Amino acid sequence: MSADKHLQSWQERFEMAEAMQPLLGKLYRNQGVEVVLYGKPLLNASTIEIIKSHRLVRRFVGYKLRLRESFPFVEALSKLAVKQCKVDIGKLAINYWREHDDASEIEAYMSRELAPAIDHEDTQEARDVVLYGFGRIGRLLARLLIERTGVSNKLRLRAIVLRGGRKGDLEKRASLLRRDSVHGPFNGSVEVDEENNALIANGTYIQVIYANSPDEVDYTKYGISNALVVDNTGIWKDEDGLGLHLKSKGVAKVLLTAPAKGDIKNIVFGVNESDILSEDKIVSAASCTTNAITPILKAMNDKYGITNGHVETIHSYTNDQNLIDNYHSADRRGRSAPLNMVITETGAAKAVAKALPELAGKLTGNAIRVPTPNVSMAIISLNLESETDKEQVNEYLRDMSLHSELQNQIDFTESTEIVSSDLVGSRYAGVVDSHATIADGNRAILYVWYDNEFGYSCQVVGVMQKMLELNCQSLPNC
């Protein structure tokens, strides 16, 4: 191909990606339809991101998907009365072009494949969400909720609750939402309403409330009712502490973004969210590491059976560690986080049993905090009931990442060059590094990357939707 043809090809792809963007936005905002491409979200994606996502299809099917092959499916989708679902336009396009030579039957094909969501009566009411605490996870949850702003959005961020209220606090909170050293700038605008003590982010009006205890807020004063409070503070972890939220007017349910104590259900979305009952008032979304490893452990146990194993977490440092050497109540964590690898404990391996009872007592775990600000890795060493090898394990996990009920939790990479910073912003619970897989006989060692902030936050949103009974089906079926 000549240089001019390369440029012409690029121009055509660029223009087609630009033409997709308004259709993708309208589908979500007007119909509640989120379009993905082999699991990669296209909502609010840039032109370049749309082009790159098409190239990445090669990882799954052996060849790239051209924009001229997928664009007719986006067009057809925009004409259908599809509501409240997630549609993988990449899978639809690949499956269609394998059996057809032209576009004449696309609309009929789409109508068949998406029939469960066509003319679907949308009876779900929008629900109020309150973020109690606005640290790393709180701000990322805010980003995830705000990016879906639209009339069809059922999760409405109504307020954030903070301690303090010192002069200049509101502007500082807005600044932290606008800019993030790890995750980059906020995709949109954030305004400060000093008079009413609120933030306005991409048209979402967010009341800022100051309180020292979960039970001292009257949310109904702000027009908030029947709300889900997401506690990101980590201060209260048992039923007595988290139950304080339920004493505040306007609160219906509470979700903890940390492992819970006692009999509170620890939920890993994609694995045991069916355990959530409508009468459950308090639920935990477990930890980032538990979310990263449990879907993959479930997949391995379902296929091969797990006799026992060990999970070693190579975890980025967290806010509870010290920048420089100073006193800390926990062993070793007082040493400078940016300068040291720090051996510490993790309860993630034991916590897996709360989501997967069949693995109770079969796993041990430990953790090493390392001098990176985000993205971690779990090294999962397993003794299996049946024999396998590297190729079989990778082929199985690759298939699980594409065509199983865990496809939104498990991602899979075949890159020989991938490093931790490449996974910043990953929306998956865990990403299998296939080149690092070791398997022989009854033993398997898996290396699983995970964005311990953003990927975990995406899992939390799934639990939020389940608690509020906001169901969103994924099409086409696995």
Coordinates of C-alpha atoms in Angstrom, one line a residue:
M1 CA 0.0 0.0 0.0
S2 CA 1.3 3.4 -0.9
A3 CA 1.8 6.2 1.6
D4 CA -1.2 8.1 0.2
K5 CA -3.4 5.0 0.6
H6 CA -2.3 4.6 4.2
L7 CA -3.3 8.2 4.9
Q8 CA -6.6 7.8 3.1
S9 CA -7.4 4.6 5.1
W10 CA -6.7 6.4 8.3
Q11 CA -8.9 9.3 7.3
E12 CA -11.8 7.0 6.5
R13 CA -11.5 5.2 9.9
F14 CA -11.2 8.6 11.7
E15 CA -14.4 9.9 10.0
M16 CA -16.3 6.8 10.7
A17 CA -15.3 6.8 14.4
E18 CA -16.4 10.4 14.6
A19 CA -19.8 9.5 13.0
M20 CA -20.2 6.7 15.7
Q21 CA -19.8 9.0 18.7
P22 CA -23.1 10.9 18.6
L23 CA -25.0 7.6 17.9
L24 CA -23.3 6.0 20.9
G25 CA -24.1 8.9 23.1
K26 CA -27.8 9.1 22.1
L27 CA -28.3 5.4 22.6
Y28 CA -27.1 5.6 26.2
R29 CA -28.7 8.9 27.2
N30 CA -32.1 8.3 25.5
Q31 CA -32.5 4.5 25.7
G32 CA -30.1 3.3 28.4
V33 CA -28.1 1.2 25.9
E34 CA -24.4 0.9 26.6
V35 CA -22.4 -0.1 23.6
V36 CA -19.2 -2.1 24.0
L37 CA -16.8 -3.8 21.6
Y38 CA -15.5 -7.1 22.9
G39 CA -16.0 -5.8 26.4
K40 CA -14.4 -2.4 25.8
P41 CA -16.8 0.4 26.6
L42 CA -17.4 2.9 23.8
L43 CA -19.5 5.3 25.8
N44 CA -17.6 8.6 26.0
A45 CA -14.7 7.1 24.1
S46 CA -12.5 9.4 22.0
T47 CA -12.2 8.9 18.3
I48 CA -8.8 7.4 18.7
E49 CA -10.0 5.1 21.5
I50 CA -12.8 3.8 19.1
I51 CA -10.2 3.1 16.4
K52 CA -7.9 1.3 18.8
S53 CA -10.6 -0.8 20.3
H54 CA -11.3 -2.2 16.8
R55 CA -7.7 -3.1 16.3
L56 CA -7.7 -5.0 19.7
V57 CA -10.4 -7.4 18.4
R58 CA -7.5 -9.2 16.7
R59 CA -6.5 -10.5 20.2
F60 CA -9.8 -12.5 20.3
V61 CA -10.6 -13.6 16.8
G62 CA -7.2 -13.5 15.0
Y63 CA -8.0 -10.5 12.8
K64 CA -9.0 -6.9 13.4
L65 CA -12.6 -5.6 13.0
R66 CA -12.8 -2.8 10.5
L67 CA -14.9 0.3 11.3
R68 CA -16.8 0.0 8.0
E69 CA -17.8 -3.5 9.2
S70 CA -19.1 -2.4 12.6
F71 CA -20.6 1.0 11.7
P72 CA -23.7 -0.5 10.0
F73 CA -24.5 -2.3 13.3
V74 CA -24.3 0.9 15.3
E75 CA -26.6 2.5 12.7
A76 CA -29.0 -0.4 12.9
L77 CA -29.0 -0.4 16.7
S78 CA -29.9 3.3 16.7
K79 CA -33.0 2.6 14.8
L80 CA -34.2 -0.2 17.1
A81 CA -36.4 0.3 20.2
V82 CA -33.8 -1.3 22.4
K83 CA -33.8 -0.2 26.1
Q84 CA -31.7 -0.7 29.2
C85 CA -29.1 -3.2 28.1
K86 CA -25.4 -3.6 27.3
V87 CA -24.8 -4.5 23.6
D88 CA -21.5 -5.9 22.3
I89 CA -21.4 -4.6 18.8
G90 CA -18.1 -6.3 18.1
K91 CA -19.4 -9.8 18.8
L92 CA -22.5 -9.1 16.7
A93 CA -20.5 -7.8 13.8
I94 CA -17.9 -10.7 13.8
N95 CA -20.7 -13.3 14.1
Y96 CA -22.6 -11.7 11.2
W97 CA -19.7 -11.3 8.8
R98 CA -18.6 -14.9 9.3
E99 CA -21.9 -16.0 7.6
H100 CA -22.7 -13.1 5.3
D101 CA -21.1 -11.4 2.3
D102 CA -23.1 -8.1 2.3
A103 CA -25.1 -5.9 4.7
S104 CA -28.5 -6.7 3.4
E105 CA -29.6 -8.7 6.4
I106 CA -28.1 -6.7 9.2
E107 CA -31.3 -5.1 10.5
A108 CA -33.1 -8.5 10.5
Y109 CA -30.1 -10.1 12.2
M110 CA -30.0 -7.4 14.9
S111 CA -33.7 -7.7 15.5
R112 CA -33.3 -11.4 16.2
E113 CA -30.2 -11.1 18.4
L114 CA -31.5 -8.2 20.5
A115 CA -35.2 -9.3 20.7
P116 CA -35.1 -9.6 24.5
A117 CA -34.4 -5.9 24.8
I118 CA -36.7 -4.6 22.0
D119 CA -39.8 -2.8 23.1
H120 CA -38.8 -3.6 26.7
E121 CA -41.1 -1.9 29.1
D122 CA -38.8 0.3 31.3
T123 CA -40.5 0.2 34.8
Q124 CA -37.3 0.8 36.8
E125 CA -37.3 4.1 38.7
A126 CA -34.1 6.1 39.1
R127 CA -32.6 5.7 42.6
D128 CA -30.7 8.1 44.7
V129 CA -27.0 7.4 45.6
V130 CA -25.0 9.1 48.4
L131 CA -21.2 8.7 48.6
Y132 CA -20.2 8.8 52.3
G133 CA -16.5 9.7 52.1
F134 CA -14.8 11.2 49.0
G135 CA -11.3 9.6 48.9
R136 CA -9.7 7.5 46.2
I137 CA -12.7 5.1 45.7
G138 CA -15.3 7.8 46.4
R139 CA -14.0 10.1 43.7
L140 CA -13.7 7.2 41.1
L141 CA -17.3 6.1 41.9
A142 CA -18.3 9.7 41.3
R143 CA -16.6 9.7 37.9
L144 CA -18.3 6.4 37.0
L145 CA -21.7 7.6 38.0
I146 CA -21.3 11.0 36.3
E147 CA -20.1 9.7 33.0
R148 CA -23.5 8.0 32.6
T149 CA -25.4 11.2 33.0
G150 CA -28.7 11.1 31.0
V151 CA -32.4 10.7 31.3
S152 CA -32.0 6.9 31.1
N153 CA -29.5 6.7 33.9
K154 CA -31.0 4.9 36.9
L155 CA -28.2 5.6 39.4
R156 CA -28.4 9.2 40.4
L157 CA -25.5 10.6 42.4
R158 CA -27.3 13.1 44.7
A159 CA -24.8 13.9 47.5
I160 CA -21.4 13.3 49.1
V161 CA -20.9 13.4 52.8
L162 CA -17.7 14.7 54.3
R163 CA -16.2 15.5 57.7
G164 CA -15.0 19.0 58.4
G165 CA -16.1 21.9 56.3
R166 CA -13.2 24.2 56.6
K167 CA -12.8 27.3 54.5
G168 CA -11.9 26.5 50.9
D169 CA -12.9 22.8 51.4
L170 CA -15.5 22.8 48.6
E171 CA -13.1 24.2 46.0
K172 CA -10.4 21.7 47.1
R173 CA -12.9 18.8 46.7
A174 CA -13.8 20.0 43.3
S175 CA -10.2 20.3 42.3
L176 CA -9.5 16.7 43.4
L177 CA -12.4 15.5 41.3
R178 CA -11.2 17.5 38.2
R179 CA -7.6 16.3 38.4
D180 CA -6.1 12.9 39.4
S181 CA -2.4 12.1 39.3
V182 CA -3.1 8.5 38.4
H183 CA -6.3 8.5 36.4
G184 CA -5.9 11.8 34.7
P185 CA -8.3 14.7 34.2
F186 CA -12.1 14.4 34.7
N187 CA -13.9 14.0 31.4
G188 CA -16.0 17.1 31.6
S189 CA -16.5 20.2 33.8
V190 CA -16.9 20.6 37.5
E191 CA -18.5 23.8 38.9
V192 CA -18.7 25.0 42.5
D193 CA -21.9 26.4 43.9
E194 CA -20.6 28.0 47.1
E195 CA -24.0 29.5 48.1
N196 CA -25.7 26.1 48.1
N197 CA -22.7 24.1 49.1
A198 CA -22.8 21.9 46.0
L199 CA -20.8 20.7 43.0
I200 CA -22.2 20.6 39.5
A201 CA -20.4 18.0 37.3
N202 CA -21.5 17.5 33.7
G203 CA -25.0 18.7 34.7
T204 CA -25.2 16.5 37.8
Y205 CA -26.1 18.5 40.9
I206 CA -24.3 17.0 43.9
Q207 CA -25.1 18.3 47.3
V208 CA -22.1 18.4 49.7
I209 CA -23.1 17.6 53.3
Y210 CA -20.8 17.9 56.3
A211 CA -21.3 15.4 59.1
N212 CA -19.3 13.7 61.9
S213 CA -21.5 10.6 62.2
P214 CA -23.6 8.5 59.8
D215 CA -26.7 8.9 61.9
E216 CA -26.9 12.7 62.0
V217 CA -27.9 13.5 58.5
D218 CA -31.5 14.2 57.4
Y219 CA -31.2 13.5 53.6
T220 CA -34.9 14.3 53.0
K221 CA -34.0 18.0 53.6
Y222 CA -32.1 17.8 50.3
G223 CA -34.9 16.0 48.4
I224 CA -33.1 12.6 48.8
S225 CA -35.2 9.6 49.6
N226 CA -34.9 5.8 49.7
A227 CA -31.2 6.2 49.0
L228 CA -28.3 3.8 48.8
V229 CA -25.4 5.1 50.9
V230 CA -22.0 3.9 49.8
D231 CA -19.6 4.1 52.7
N232 CA -16.1 4.7 51.4
T233 CA -14.5 5.7 54.7
G234 CA -13.6 2.2 56.0
I235 CA -14.2 3.4 59.6
W236 CA -17.3 1.3 60.2
K237 CA -17.2 -2.3 59.1
D238 CA -19.7 -4.2 61.2
E239 CA -23.5 -4.2 61.4
D240 CA -23.6 -1.9 64.5
G241 CA -21.4 0.8 62.9
L242 CA -22.8 0.7 59.3
G243 CA -26.3 0.4 60.8
L244 CA -25.9 4.0 62.0
H245 CA -26.5 5.1 58.4
L246 CA -30.0 3.5 58.4
K247 CA -31.0 5.8 61.3
S248 CA -30.7 8.8 59.0
K249 CA -33.9 9.9 57.3
G250 CA -33.9 9.1 53.6
V251 CA -31.6 6.1 53.7
A252 CA -32.8 2.6 52.5
K253 CA -29.6 0.6 52.1
V254 CA -25.8 0.7 52.8
L255 CA -22.9 -0.6 50.8
L256 CA -19.4 -0.8 52.3
T257 CA -16.4 -0.6 49.9
A258 CA -14.2 -2.7 52.1
P259 CA -14.3 -6.2 53.6
A260 CA -17.0 -6.4 56.3
K261 CA -17.0 -8.1 59.7
G262 CA -19.5 -10.4 61.2
D263 CA -22.4 -11.8 59.2
I264 CA -22.6 -9.0 56.6
K265 CA -22.5 -10.5 53.1
N266 CA -19.3 -9.9 51.1
I267 CA -20.2 -9.7 47.5
V268 CA -18.0 -10.1 44.4
F269 CA -20.0 -8.9 41.5
G270 CA -20.2 -11.6 38.8
V271 CA -19.7 -14.4 41.3
N272 CA -22.2 -14.3 44.1
E273 CA -24.4 -11.2 43.6
S274 CA -27.4 -13.5 43.5
D275 CA -26.9 -13.8 47.3
I276 CA -28.2 -10.3 47.6
L277 CA -31.8 -10.4 48.7
S278 CA -34.3 -7.5 48.5
E279 CA -34.5 -7.4 52.3
D280 CA -30.7 -7.0 52.7
K281 CA -30.0 -3.5 54.1
I282 CA -26.2 -3.7 54.5
V283 CA -23.8 -5.4 52.1
S284 CA -20.1 -5.3 51.5
A285 CA -18.3 -5.2 48.1
A286 CA -15.3 -7.0 49.7
S287 CA -11.8 -5.8 48.8
C288 CA -10.1 -5.0 45.5
T289 CA -7.9 -8.1 45.7
T290 CA -10.8 -10.4 46.6
N291 CA -12.6 -9.0 43.5
A292 CA -9.6 -9.6 41.3
I293 CA -9.0 -13.2 42.3
T294 CA -12.4 -14.7 43.0
P295 CA -13.8 -14.7 39.4
I296 CA -10.6 -16.5 38.2
L297 CA -10.6 -18.9 41.1
K298 CA -14.2 -19.7 40.3
A299 CA -13.4 -20.4 36.7
M300 CA -10.4 -22.6 37.6
N301 CA -12.4 -24.5 40.2
D302 CA -15.3 -25.1 37.9
K303 CA -13.0 -26.5 35.2
Y304 CA -10.2 -28.3 37.1
G305 CA -11.1 -28.4 40.7
I306 CA -8.8 -26.7 43.3
T307 CA -7.2 -28.9 45.9
N308 CA -5.4 -26.0 47.6
G309 CA -3.4 -22.9 46.8
H310 CA -1.6 -19.7 47.8
V311 CA -2.2 -16.1 46.6
E312 CA 0.7 -13.6 46.8
T313 CA -0.4 -10.1 46.2
I314 CA 2.1 -7.5 44.8
H315 CA 0.0 -4.5 45.8
S316 CA 0.6 -0.8 45.1
Y317 CA 1.0 1.3 48.2
T318 CA -2.1 2.8 49.8
N319 CA -3.1 5.9 51.7
D320 CA -2.7 4.2 55.1
Q321 CA 1.1 3.9 54.6
N322 CA 3.6 6.6 55.4
L323 CA 5.4 8.7 52.7
I324 CA 8.4 8.8 55.0
D325 CA 9.4 6.6 57.9
N326 CA 7.0 7.3 60.9
Y327 CA 5.0 5.5 63.5
H328 CA 2.3 3.1 62.3
S329 CA 0.3 0.7 64.4
A330 CA 0.8 -2.2 61.9
D331 CA 4.1 -4.0 61.5
R332 CA 6.4 -2.6 58.7
R333 CA 3.8 -0.2 57.3
G334 CA 5.4 2.7 59.1
R335 CA 8.3 2.6 56.7
S336 CA 8.3 4.8 53.6
A337 CA 5.9 3.5 51.0
P338 CA 7.6 5.1 47.9
L339 CA 11.0 3.8 48.9
N340 CA 10.4 0.2 50.1
M341 CA 8.8 -3.1 49.3
V342 CA 6.8 -3.9 52.5
I343 CA 5.6 -7.4 53.5
T344 CA 2.2 -7.2 55.1
E345 CA -0.9 -9.3 55.6
T346 CA -4.0 -9.7 53.4
G347 CA -7.3 -11.3 54.2
A348 CA -8.2 -11.6 50.6
A349 CA -7.5 -15.3 50.3
K350 CA -9.7 -16.2 53.3
A351 CA -12.3 -13.7 52.1
V352 CA -12.7 -15.7 48.9
A353 CA -14.6 -18.3 50.9
K354 CA -17.4 -15.8 51.6
A355 CA -18.1 -15.6 47.9
L356 CA -17.1 -19.1 47.0
P357 CA -17.8 -21.4 50.1
E358 CA -16.4 -24.4 48.2
L359 CA -12.9 -22.9 48.6
A360 CA -13.1 -22.5 52.4
G361 CA -9.9 -23.5 54.0
K362 CA -8.1 -24.2 50.7
L363 CA -6.2 -20.9 50.2
T364 CA -3.5 -19.0 52.0
G365 CA -2.4 -15.5 51.2
N366 CA 0.2 -12.8 51.8
A367 CA 1.0 -9.4 50.4
I368 CA 3.9 -7.2 49.4
R369 CA 3.3 -3.5 49.1
V370 CA 5.5 -2.0 46.4
P371 CA 6.5 1.6 45.4
T372 CA 3.8 2.1 42.7
P373 CA 0.7 4.3 43.2
N374 CA -1.8 2.0 41.4
V375 CA -2.3 -1.3 39.7
S376 CA -1.5 -4.5 41.5
M377 CA -0.8 -8.1 40.7
A378 CA -2.0 -11.4 42.3
I379 CA 0.2 -14.5 41.8
I380 CA -2.2 -17.5 42.2
S381 CA -0.4 -20.8 42.8
L382 CA -2.9 -23.7 42.6
N383 CA -2.8 -27.5 43.1
L384 CA -5.6 -28.9 40.9
E385 CA -7.6 -32.1 40.9
S386 CA -7.1 -32.7 37.2
E387 CA -4.1 -32.3 34.9
T388 CA -3.6 -29.5 32.4
D389 CA -0.9 -27.5 30.7
K390 CA -0.2 -23.8 29.8
E391 CA -1.9 -23.9 26.4
Q392 CA -5.1 -25.4 27.8
V393 CA -5.4 -23.1 30.8
N394 CA -4.8 -20.0 28.6
E395 CA -7.3 -21.1 26.0
Y396 CA -9.9 -21.8 28.7
L397 CA -9.4 -18.5 30.5
R398 CA -9.4 -16.6 27.2
D399 CA -12.8 -18.2 26.4
M400 CA -14.1 -17.3 29.8
S401 CA -13.1 -13.7 29.2
L402 CA -15.2 -13.6 26.0
H403 CA -18.1 -16.0 26.3
S404 CA -19.0 -16.7 29.9
E405 CA -21.0 -15.1 32.7
L406 CA -17.6 -13.8 34.0
Q407 CA -16.8 -11.9 30.8
N408 CA -17.2 -8.5 32.6
Q409 CA -14.9 -9.5 35.4
I410 CA -12.1 -11.4 33.6
D411 CA -9.9 -9.8 31.0
F412 CA -7.1 -11.6 29.1
T413 CA -3.9 -10.3 27.5
E414 CA -1.4 -11.9 25.2
S415 CA 0.9 -8.9 25.1
T416 CA 4.6 -9.7 25.8
E417 CA 5.3 -6.1 26.7
I418 CA 2.5 -5.2 29.1
V419 CA 3.5 -3.6 32.4
S420 CA 1.5 -2.2 35.4
S421 CA 1.0 1.3 34.1
D422 CA -0.7 -0.1 31.0
L423 CA -3.5 -1.3 33.1
V424 CA -4.4 2.0 34.7
G425 CA -8.1 2.5 34.0
S426 CA -8.9 -1.2 33.4
R427 CA -12.6 -1.8 34.1
Y428 CA -12.1 -5.5 34.8
A429 CA -11.8 -7.1 38.2
G430 CA -8.7 -8.9 36.9
V431 CA -6.6 -9.4 33.8
V432 CA -4.9 -12.7 33.1
D433 CA -1.3 -12.3 31.8
S434 CA -1.2 -15.3 29.5
H435 CA 2.5 -15.2 28.8
A436 CA 3.3 -15.5 32.4
T437 CA 1.0 -18.6 33.0
I438 CA 2.8 -21.7 34.3
A439 CA 0.9 -25.0 34.2
D440 CA 2.1 -28.6 34.2
G441 CA 0.3 -31.6 35.5
N442 CA -1.7 -30.8 38.5
R443 CA -0.1 -27.4 39.1
A444 CA -0.9 -24.0 37.7
I445 CA 0.4 -20.5 38.5
L446 CA -1.5 -17.6 37.2
Y447 CA -0.4 -13.9 37.1
V448 CA -3.4 -11.6 37.4
W449 CA -3.1 -7.8 37.0
Y450 CA -5.8 -5.5 38.4
D451 CA -6.4 -1.8 38.8
N452 CA -7.0 -1.9 42.5
E453 CA -8.8 1.5 42.3
F454 CA -10.7 1.8 39.0
G455 CA -11.4 -1.9 38.3
Y456 CA -12.6 -2.3 41.9
S457 CA -14.8 0.8 41.6
C458 CA -16.5 -0.8 38.5
Q459 CA -17.2 -3.9 40.5
V460 CA -18.7 -1.7 43.2
V461 CA -21.1 -0.1 40.7
G462 CA -22.3 -3.6 39.7
V463 CA -23.1 -4.4 43.4
M464 CA -24.9 -1.0 43.7
Q465 CA -27.1 -1.9 40.7
K466 CA -27.9 -5.3 42.1
M467 CA -28.8 -3.9 45.6
L468 CA -31.2 -1.4 44.0
E469 CA -32.6 -4.2 41.6
L470 CA -31.6 -2.2 38.5
N471 CA -31.1 -5.1 36.1
C472 CA -29.2 -4.6 32.8
Q473 CA -28.9 -7.6 30.5
S474 CA -25.9 -8.2 28.2
L475 CA -26.5 -9.0 24.6
P476 CA -25.8 -11.0 22.5
N477 CA -26.0 -13.9 25.0
C478 CA -22.7 -15.6 25.9

